[in-house]
Tab-separated table of N, CA and C and ligand atoms in Angstrom:
chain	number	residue	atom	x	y	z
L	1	UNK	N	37.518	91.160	60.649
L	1	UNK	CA	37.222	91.629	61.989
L	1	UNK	C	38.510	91.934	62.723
L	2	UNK	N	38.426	92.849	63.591
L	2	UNK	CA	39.533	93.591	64.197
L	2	UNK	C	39.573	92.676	65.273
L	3	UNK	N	40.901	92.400	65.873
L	3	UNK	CA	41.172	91.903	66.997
L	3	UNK	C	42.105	92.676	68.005
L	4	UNK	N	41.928	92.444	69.204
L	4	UNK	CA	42.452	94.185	70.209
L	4	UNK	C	43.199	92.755	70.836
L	5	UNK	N	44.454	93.040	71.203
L	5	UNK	CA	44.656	92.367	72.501
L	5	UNK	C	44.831	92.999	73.556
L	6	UNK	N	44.473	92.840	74.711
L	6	UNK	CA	44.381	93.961	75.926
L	6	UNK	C	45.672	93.148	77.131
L	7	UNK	N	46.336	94.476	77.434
L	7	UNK	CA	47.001	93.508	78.642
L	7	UNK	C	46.165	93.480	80.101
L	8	UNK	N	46.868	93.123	80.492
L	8	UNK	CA	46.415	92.704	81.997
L	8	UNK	C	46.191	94.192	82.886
L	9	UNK	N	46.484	95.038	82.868
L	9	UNK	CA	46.497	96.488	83.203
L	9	UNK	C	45.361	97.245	82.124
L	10	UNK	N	45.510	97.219	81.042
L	10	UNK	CA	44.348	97.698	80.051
L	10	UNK	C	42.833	96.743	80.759
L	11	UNK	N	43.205	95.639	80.534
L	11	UNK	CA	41.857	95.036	80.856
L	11	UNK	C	40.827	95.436	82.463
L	12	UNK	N	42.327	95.355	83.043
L	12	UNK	CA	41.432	95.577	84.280
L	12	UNK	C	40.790	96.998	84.437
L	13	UNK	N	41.485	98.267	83.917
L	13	UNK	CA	41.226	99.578	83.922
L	13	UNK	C	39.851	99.902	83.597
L	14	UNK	N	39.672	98.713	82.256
L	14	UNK	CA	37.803	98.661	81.805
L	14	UNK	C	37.028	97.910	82.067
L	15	UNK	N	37.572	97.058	83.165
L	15	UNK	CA	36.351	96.776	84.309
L	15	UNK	C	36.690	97.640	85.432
L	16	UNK	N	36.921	99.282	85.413
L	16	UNK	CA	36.777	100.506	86.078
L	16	UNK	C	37.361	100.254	87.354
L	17	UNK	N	38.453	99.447	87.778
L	17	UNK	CA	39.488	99.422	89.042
L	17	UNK	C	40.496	100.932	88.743
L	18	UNK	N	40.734	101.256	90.683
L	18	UNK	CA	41.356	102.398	90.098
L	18	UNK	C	42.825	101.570	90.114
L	19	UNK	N	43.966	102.495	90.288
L	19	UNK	CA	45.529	102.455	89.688
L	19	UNK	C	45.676	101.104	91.526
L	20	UNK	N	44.829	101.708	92.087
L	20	UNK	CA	44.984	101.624	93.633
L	20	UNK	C	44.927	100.120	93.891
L	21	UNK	N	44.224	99.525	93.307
L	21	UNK	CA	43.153	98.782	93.295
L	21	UNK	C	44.070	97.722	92.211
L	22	UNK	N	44.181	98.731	91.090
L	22	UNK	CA	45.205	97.116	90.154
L	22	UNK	C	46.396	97.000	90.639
L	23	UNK	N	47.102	97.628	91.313
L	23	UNK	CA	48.551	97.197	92.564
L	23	UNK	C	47.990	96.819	92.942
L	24	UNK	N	46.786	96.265	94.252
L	24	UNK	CA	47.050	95.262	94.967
L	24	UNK	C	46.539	94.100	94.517
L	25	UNK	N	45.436	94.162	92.953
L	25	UNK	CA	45.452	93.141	92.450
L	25	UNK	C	46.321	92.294	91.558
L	26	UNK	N	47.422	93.176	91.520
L	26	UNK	CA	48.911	92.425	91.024
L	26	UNK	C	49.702	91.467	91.674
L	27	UNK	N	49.894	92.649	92.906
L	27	UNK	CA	51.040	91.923	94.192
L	27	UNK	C	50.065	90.554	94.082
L	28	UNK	N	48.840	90.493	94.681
L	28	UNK	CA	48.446	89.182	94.834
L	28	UNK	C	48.108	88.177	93.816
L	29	UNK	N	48.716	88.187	92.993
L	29	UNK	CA	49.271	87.850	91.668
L	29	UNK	C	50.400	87.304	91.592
L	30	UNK	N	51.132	88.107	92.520
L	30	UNK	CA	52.722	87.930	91.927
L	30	UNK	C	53.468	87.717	93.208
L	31	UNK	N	54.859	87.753	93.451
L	31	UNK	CA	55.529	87.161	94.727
L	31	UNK	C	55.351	88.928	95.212
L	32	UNK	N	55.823	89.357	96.711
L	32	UNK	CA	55.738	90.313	97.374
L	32	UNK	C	57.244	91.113	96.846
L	33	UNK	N	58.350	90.661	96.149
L	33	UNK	CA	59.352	91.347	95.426
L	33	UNK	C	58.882	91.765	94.728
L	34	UNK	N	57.745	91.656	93.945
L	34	UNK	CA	57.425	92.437	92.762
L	34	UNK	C	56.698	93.734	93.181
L	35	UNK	N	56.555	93.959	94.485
L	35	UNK	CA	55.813	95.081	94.868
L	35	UNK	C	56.290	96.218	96.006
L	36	UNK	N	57.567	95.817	96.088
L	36	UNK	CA	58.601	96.422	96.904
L	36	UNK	C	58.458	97.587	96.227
L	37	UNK	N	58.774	98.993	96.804
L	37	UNK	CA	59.171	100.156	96.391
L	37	UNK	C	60.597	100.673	96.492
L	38	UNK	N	61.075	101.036	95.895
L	38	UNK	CA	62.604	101.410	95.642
L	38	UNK	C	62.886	101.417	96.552
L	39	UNK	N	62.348	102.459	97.623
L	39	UNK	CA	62.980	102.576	98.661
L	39	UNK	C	63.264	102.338	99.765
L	40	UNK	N	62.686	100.543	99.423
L	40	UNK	CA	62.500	99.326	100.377
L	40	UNK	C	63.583	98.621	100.182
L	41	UNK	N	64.892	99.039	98.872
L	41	UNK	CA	65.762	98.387	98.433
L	41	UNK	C	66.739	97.950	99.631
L	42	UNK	N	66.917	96.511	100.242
L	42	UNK	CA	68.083	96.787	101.472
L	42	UNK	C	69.197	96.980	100.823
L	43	UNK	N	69.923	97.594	99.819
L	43	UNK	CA	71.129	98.438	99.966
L	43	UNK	C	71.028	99.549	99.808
L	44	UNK	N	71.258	100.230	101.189
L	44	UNK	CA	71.272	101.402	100.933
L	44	UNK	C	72.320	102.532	100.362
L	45	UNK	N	71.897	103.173	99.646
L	45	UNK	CA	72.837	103.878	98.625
L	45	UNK	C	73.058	105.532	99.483
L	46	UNK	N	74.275	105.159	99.388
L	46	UNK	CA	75.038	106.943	99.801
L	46	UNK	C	75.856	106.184	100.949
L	47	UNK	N	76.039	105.080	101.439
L	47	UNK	CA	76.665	104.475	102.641
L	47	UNK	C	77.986	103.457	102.446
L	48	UNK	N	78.922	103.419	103.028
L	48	UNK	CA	79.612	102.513	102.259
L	48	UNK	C	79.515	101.458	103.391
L	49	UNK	N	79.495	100.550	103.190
L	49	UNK	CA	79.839	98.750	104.878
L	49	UNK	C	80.784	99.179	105.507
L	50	UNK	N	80.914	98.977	106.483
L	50	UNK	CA	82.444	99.062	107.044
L	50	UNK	C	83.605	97.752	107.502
L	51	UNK	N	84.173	98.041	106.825
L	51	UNK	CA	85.795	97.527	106.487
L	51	UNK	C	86.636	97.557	107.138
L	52	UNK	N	87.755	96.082	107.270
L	52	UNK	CA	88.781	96.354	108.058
L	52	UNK	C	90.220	96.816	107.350
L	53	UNK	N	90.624	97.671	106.931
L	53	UNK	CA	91.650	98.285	106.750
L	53	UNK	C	93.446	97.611	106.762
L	54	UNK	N	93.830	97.228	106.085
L	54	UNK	CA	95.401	96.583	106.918
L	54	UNK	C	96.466	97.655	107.697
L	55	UNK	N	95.905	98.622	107.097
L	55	UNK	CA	96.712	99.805	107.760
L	55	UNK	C	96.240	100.849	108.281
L	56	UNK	N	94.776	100.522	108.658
L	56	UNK	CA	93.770	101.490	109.069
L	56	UNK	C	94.054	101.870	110.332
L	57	UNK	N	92.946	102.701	111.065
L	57	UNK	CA	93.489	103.090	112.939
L	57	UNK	C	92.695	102.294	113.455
L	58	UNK	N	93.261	101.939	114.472
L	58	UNK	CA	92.803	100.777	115.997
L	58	UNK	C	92.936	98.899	115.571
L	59	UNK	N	92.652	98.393	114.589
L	59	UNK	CA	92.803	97.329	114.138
L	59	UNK	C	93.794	96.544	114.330
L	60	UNK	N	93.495	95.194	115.214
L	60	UNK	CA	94.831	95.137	115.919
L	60	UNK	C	95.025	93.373	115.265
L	61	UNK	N	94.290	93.387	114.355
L	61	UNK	CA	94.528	91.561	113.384
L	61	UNK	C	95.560	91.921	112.487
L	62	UNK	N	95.610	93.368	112.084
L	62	UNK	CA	96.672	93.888	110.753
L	62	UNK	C	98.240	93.563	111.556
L	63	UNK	N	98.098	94.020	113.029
L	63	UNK	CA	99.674	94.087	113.454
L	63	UNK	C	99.898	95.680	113.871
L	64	UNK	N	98.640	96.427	113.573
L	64	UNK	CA	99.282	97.998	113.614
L	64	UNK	C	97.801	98.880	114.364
L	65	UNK	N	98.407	99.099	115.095
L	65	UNK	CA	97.407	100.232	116.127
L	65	UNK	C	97.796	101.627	115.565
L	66	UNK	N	97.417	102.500	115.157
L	66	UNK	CA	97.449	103.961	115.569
L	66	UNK	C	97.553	104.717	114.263
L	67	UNK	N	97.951	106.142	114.116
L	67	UNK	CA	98.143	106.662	112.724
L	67	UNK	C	99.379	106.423	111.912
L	68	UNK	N	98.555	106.056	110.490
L	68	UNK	CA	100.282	105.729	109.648
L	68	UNK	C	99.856	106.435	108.511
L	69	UNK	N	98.893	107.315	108.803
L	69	UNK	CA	99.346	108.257	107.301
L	69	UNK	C	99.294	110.032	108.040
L	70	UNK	N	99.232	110.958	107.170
L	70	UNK	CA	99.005	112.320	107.489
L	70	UNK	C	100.431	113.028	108.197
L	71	UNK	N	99.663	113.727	109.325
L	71	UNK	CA	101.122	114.746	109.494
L	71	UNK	C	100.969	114.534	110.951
L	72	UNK	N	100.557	113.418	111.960
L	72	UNK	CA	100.593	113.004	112.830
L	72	UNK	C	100.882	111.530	113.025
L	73	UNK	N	101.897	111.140	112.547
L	73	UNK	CA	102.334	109.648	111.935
L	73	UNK	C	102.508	109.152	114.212
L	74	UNK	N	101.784	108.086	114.198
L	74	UNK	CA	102.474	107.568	115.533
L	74	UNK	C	101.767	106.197	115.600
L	75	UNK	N	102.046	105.052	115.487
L	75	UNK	CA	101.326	103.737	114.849
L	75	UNK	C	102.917	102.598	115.689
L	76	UNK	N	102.090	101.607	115.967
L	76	UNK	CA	102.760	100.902	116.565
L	76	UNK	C	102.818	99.227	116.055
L	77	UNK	N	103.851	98.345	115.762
L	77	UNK	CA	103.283	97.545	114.885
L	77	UNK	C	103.680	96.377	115.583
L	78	UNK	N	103.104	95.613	115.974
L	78	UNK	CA	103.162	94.383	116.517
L	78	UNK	C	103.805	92.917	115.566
L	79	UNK	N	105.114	92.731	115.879
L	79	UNK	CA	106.264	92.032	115.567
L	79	UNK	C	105.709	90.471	115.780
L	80	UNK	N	104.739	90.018	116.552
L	80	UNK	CA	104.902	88.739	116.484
L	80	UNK	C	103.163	88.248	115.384
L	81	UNK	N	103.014	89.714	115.056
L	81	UNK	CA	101.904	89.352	113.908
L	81	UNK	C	102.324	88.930	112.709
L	82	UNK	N	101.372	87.857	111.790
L	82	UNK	CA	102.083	87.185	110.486
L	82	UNK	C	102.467	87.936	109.269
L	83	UNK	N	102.017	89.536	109.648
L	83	UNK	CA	102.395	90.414	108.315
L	83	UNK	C	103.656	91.296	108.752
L	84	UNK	N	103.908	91.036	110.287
L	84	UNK	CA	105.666	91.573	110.564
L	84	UNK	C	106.381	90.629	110.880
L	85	UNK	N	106.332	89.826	110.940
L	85	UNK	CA	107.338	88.825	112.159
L	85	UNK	C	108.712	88.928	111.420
L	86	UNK	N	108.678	88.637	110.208
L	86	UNK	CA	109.877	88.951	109.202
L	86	UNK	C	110.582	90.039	109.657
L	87	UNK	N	110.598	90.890	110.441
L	87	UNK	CA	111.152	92.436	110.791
L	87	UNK	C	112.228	92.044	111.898
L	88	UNK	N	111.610	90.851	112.510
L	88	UNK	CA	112.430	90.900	113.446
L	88	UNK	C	113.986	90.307	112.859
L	89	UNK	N	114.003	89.847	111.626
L	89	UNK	CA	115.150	89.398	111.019
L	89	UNK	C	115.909	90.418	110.414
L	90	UNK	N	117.188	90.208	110.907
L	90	UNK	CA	118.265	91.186	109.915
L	90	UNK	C	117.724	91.420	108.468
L	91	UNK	N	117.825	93.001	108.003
L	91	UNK	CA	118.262	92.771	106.191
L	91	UNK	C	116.263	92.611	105.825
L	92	UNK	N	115.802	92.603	106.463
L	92	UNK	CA	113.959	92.315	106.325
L	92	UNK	C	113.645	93.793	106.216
L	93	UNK	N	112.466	93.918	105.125
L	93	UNK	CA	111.927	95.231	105.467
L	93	UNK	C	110.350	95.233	105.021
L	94	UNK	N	109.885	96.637	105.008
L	94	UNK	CA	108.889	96.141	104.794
L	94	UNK	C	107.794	97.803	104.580
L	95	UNK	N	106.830	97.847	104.055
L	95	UNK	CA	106.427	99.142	103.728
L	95	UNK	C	104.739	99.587	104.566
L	96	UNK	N	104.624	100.426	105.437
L	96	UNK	CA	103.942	100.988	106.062
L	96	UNK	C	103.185	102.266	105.608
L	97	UNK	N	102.049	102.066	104.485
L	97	UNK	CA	101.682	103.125	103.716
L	97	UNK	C	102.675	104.254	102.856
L	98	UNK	N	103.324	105.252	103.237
L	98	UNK	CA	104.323	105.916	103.011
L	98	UNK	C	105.784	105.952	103.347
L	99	UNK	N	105.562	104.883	104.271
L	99	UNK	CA	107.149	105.035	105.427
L	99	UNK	C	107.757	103.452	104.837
L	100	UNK	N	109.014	103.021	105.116
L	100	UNK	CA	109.421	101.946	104.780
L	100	UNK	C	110.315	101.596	106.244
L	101	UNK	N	110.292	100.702	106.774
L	101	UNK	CA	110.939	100.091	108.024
L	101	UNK	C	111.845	98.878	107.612
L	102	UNK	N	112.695	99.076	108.436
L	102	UNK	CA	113.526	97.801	108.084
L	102	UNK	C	114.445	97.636	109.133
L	103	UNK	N	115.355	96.354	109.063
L	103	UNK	CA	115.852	95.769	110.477
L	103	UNK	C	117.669	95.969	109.654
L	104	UNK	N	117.830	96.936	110.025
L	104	UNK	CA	119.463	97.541	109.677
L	104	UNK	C	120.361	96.873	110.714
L	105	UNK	N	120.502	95.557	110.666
L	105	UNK	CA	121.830	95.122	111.336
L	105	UNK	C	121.330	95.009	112.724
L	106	UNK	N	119.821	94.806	112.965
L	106	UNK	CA	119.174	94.851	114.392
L	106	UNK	C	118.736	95.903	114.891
L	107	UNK	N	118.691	96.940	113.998
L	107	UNK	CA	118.215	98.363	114.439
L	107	UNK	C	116.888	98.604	113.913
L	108	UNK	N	115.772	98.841	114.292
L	108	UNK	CA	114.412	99.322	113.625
L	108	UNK	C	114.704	100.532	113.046
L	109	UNK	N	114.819	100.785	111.540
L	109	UNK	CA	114.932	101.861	111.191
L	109	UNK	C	113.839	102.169	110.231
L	110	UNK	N	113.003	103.767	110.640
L	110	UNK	CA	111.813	104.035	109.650
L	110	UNK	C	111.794	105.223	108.725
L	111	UNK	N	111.672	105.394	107.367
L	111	UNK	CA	112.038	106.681	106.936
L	111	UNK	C	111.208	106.965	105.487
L	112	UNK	N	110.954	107.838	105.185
L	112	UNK	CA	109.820	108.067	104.269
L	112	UNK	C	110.317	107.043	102.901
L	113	UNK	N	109.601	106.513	102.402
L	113	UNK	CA	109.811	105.032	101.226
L	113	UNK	C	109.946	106.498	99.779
L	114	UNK	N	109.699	107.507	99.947
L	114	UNK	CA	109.277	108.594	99.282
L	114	UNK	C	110.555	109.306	98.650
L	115	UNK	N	111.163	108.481	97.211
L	115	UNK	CA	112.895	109.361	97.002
L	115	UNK	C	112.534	110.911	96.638
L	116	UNK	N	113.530	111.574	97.352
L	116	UNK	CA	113.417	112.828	97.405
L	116	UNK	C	113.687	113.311	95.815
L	117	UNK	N	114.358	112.648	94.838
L	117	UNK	CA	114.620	112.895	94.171
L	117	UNK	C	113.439	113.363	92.469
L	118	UNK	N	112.677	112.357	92.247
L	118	UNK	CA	111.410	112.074	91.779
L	118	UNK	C	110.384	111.371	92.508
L	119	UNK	N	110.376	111.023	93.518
L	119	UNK	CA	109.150	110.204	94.128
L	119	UNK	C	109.296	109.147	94.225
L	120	UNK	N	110.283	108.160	93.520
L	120	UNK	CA	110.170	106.630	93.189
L	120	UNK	C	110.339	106.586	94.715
L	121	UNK	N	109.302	104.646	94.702
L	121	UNK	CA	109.887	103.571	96.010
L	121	UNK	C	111.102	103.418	96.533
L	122	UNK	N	111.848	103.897	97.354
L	122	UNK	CA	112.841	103.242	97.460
L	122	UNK	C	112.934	101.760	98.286
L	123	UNK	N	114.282	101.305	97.928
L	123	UNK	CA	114.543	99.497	98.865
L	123	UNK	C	115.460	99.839	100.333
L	124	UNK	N	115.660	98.713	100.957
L	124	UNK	CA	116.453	98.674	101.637
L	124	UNK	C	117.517	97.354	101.501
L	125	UNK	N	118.660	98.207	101.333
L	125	UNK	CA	119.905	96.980	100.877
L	125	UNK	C	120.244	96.118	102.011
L	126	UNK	N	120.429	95.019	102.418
L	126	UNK	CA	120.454	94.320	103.635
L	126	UNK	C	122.149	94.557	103.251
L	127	UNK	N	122.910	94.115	102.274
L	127	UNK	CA	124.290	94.091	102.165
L	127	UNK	C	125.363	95.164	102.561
L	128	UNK	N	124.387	96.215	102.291
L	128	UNK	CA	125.341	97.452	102.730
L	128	UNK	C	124.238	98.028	103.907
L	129	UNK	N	123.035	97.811	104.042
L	129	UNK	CA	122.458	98.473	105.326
L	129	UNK	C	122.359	99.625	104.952
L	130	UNK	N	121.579	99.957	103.869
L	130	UNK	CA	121.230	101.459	103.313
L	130	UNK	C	120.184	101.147	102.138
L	131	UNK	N	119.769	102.418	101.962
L	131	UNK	CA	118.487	102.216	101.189
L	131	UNK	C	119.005	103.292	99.463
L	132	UNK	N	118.142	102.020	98.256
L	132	UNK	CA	118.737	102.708	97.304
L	132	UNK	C	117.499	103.074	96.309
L	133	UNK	N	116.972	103.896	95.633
L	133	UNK	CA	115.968	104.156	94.776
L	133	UNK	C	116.457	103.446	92.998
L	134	UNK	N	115.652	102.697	93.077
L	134	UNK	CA	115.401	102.306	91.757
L	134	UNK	C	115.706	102.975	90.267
L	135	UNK	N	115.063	104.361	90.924
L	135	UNK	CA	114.595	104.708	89.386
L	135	UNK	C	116.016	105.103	88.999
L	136	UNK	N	116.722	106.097	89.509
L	136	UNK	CA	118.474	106.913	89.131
L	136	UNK	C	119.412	106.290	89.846
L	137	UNK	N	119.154	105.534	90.704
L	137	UNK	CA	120.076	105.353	91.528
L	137	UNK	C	120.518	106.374	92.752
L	138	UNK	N	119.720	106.829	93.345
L	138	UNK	CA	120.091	107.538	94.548
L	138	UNK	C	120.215	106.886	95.778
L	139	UNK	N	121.479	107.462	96.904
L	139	UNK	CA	121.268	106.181	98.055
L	139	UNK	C	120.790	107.122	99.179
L	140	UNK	N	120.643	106.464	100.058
L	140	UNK	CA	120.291	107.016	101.379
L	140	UNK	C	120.568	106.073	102.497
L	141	UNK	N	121.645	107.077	103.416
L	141	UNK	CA	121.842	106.488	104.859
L	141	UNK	C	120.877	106.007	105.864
L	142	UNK	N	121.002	105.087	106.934
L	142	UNK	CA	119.898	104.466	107.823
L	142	UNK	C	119.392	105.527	108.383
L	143	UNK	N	119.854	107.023	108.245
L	143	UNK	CA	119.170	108.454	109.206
L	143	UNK	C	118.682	109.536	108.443
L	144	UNK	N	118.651	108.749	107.016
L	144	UNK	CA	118.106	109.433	105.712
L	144	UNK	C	118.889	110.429	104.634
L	145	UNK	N	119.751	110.790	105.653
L	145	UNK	CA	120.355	111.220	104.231
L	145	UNK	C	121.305	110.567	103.538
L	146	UNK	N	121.298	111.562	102.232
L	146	UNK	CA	121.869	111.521	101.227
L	146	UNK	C	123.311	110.721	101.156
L	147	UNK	N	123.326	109.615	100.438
L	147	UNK	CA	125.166	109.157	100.140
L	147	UNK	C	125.448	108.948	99.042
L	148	UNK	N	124.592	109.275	97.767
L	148	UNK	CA	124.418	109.490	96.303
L	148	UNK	C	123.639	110.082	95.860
L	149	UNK	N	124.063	110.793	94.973
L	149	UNK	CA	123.051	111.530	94.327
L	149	UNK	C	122.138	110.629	93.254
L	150	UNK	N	121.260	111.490	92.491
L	150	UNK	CA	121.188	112.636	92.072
L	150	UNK	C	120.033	113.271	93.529
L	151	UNK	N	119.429	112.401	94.257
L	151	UNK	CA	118.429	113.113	94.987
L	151	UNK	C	119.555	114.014	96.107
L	152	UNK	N	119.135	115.273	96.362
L	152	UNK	CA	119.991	116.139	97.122
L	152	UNK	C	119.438	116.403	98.437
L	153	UNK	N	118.056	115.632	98.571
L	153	UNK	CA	117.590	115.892	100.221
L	153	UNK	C	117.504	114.961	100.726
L	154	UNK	N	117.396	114.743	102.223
L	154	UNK	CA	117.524	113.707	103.000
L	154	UNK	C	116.143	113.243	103.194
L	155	UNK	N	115.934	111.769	103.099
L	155	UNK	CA	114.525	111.039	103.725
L	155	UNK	C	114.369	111.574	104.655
L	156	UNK	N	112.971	111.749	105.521
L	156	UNK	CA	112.015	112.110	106.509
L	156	UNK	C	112.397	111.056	107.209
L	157	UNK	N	112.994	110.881	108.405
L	157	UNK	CA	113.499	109.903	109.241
L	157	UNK	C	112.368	109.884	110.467
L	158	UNK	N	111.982	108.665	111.004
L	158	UNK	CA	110.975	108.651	111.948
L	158	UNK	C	111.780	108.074	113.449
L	159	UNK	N	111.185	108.481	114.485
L	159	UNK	CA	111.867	107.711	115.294
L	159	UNK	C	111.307	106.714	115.754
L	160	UNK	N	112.090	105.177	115.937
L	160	UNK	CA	111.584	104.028	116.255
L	160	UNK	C	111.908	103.691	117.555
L	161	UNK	N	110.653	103.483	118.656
L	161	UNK	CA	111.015	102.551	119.965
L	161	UNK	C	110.830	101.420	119.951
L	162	UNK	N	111.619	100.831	120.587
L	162	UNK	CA	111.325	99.041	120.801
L	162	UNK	C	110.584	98.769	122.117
L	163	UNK	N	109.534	97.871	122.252
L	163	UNK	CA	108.818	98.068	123.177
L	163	UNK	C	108.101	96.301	123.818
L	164	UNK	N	107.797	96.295	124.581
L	164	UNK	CA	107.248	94.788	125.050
L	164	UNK	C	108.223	93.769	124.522
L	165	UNK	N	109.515	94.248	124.774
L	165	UNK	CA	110.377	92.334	125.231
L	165	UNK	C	111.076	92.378	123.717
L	166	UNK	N	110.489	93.635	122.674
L	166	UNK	CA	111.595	93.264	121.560
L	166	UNK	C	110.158	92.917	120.190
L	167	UNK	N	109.175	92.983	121.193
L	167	UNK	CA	107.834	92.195	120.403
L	167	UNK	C	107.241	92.990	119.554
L	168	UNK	N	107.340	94.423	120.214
L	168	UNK	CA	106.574	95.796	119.126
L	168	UNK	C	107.497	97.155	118.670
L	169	UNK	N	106.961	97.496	117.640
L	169	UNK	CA	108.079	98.632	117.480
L	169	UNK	C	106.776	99.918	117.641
L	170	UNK	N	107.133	101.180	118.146
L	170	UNK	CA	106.409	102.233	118.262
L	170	UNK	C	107.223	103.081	117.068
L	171	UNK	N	106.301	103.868	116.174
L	171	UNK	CA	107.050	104.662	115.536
L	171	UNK	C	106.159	106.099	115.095
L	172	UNK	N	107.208	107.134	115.367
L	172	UNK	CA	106.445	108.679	115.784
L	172	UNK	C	107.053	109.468	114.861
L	173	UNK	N	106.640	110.506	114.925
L	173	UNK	CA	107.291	111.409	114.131
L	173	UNK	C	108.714	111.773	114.514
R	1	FES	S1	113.469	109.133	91.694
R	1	FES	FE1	114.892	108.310	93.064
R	1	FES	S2	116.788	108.683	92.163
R	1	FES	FE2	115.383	109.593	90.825
């Protein structure tokens, strides 16, 4: 003798429930997750959360208000926050998306981190108060240019104000 096993969906179909009818005799079956429709999912997809940025615009827990990337650079960075305070020390530096800042002998100086030469990071030497690229050895003066080669153009120099008591630096194009 043949034996059928029927599932739970087969069976009910031939005691003639429609499709309509065996969903809600499931859900009440089962917990109310099992009957959610996709598009009841709470994450919604195509959206991203929103995030606080360390170097983003307006965010003022990072230390930095304003724009620090693009071709309207003007961002202001607050010196007695725990990710600058170091700035206010001689020979300290420190990197601002593309730009690199540093405290040249007590001077806020800001200038593209970007060696003209191949692209590499460049540092800032506290000993000589100039900045040197890694990769060839190219140097660059606190006003960007050139004092070794092989790079032959001068860093993008920004201008830095000192502002509230010594506490913030403003820096613009
Ligand atoms: S990339 Fe800087 S010296 Fe070559």
């Amino acid at each position: 003798m043949e034996t059928t096993q029927l599932s739970r969906g087969q069976f009910l179909k031939q005691l003639g429930l429609s499709s309509a009818a065996l969903m809600s005799f499931y859900c009440l079956g089962t917990t109310m997750t099992a009957c959610t429709s996709k598009s009841d999912d709470p994450t919604p997809t195509g959206t991203t959360p929103s995030t606080t940025t360390p170097s983003g615009n307006g965010s003022t827990d990072t230390g930095i208000t304003g724009t620090t990337k693009g071709s309207s650079i003007d961002f202001t960075i607050d010196l007695t926050n725990t990710n600058f305070k170091k700035l206010k020390t001689d020979g300290e530096y420190t990197y601002v998306e593309d730009i690199i800042i540093a405290n040249a002998k007590g001077v806020y100086v800001a200038l593209s981190k970007i060696c003209t030469h191949q692209g590499s990071t460049i540092d800032y030497r506290s000993g000589t108060a100039d900045f040197k690229c890694p990769n060839h050895g190219s140097e660059f003066k606190t006003d960007g240019t050139v004092q070794k080669d092989p790079a032959a153009k001068a860093l993008k120099a920004y201008k830095v104000e000192v502002l509230n008591n010594g506490n913030s630096i403003k820096i613009t194009e």
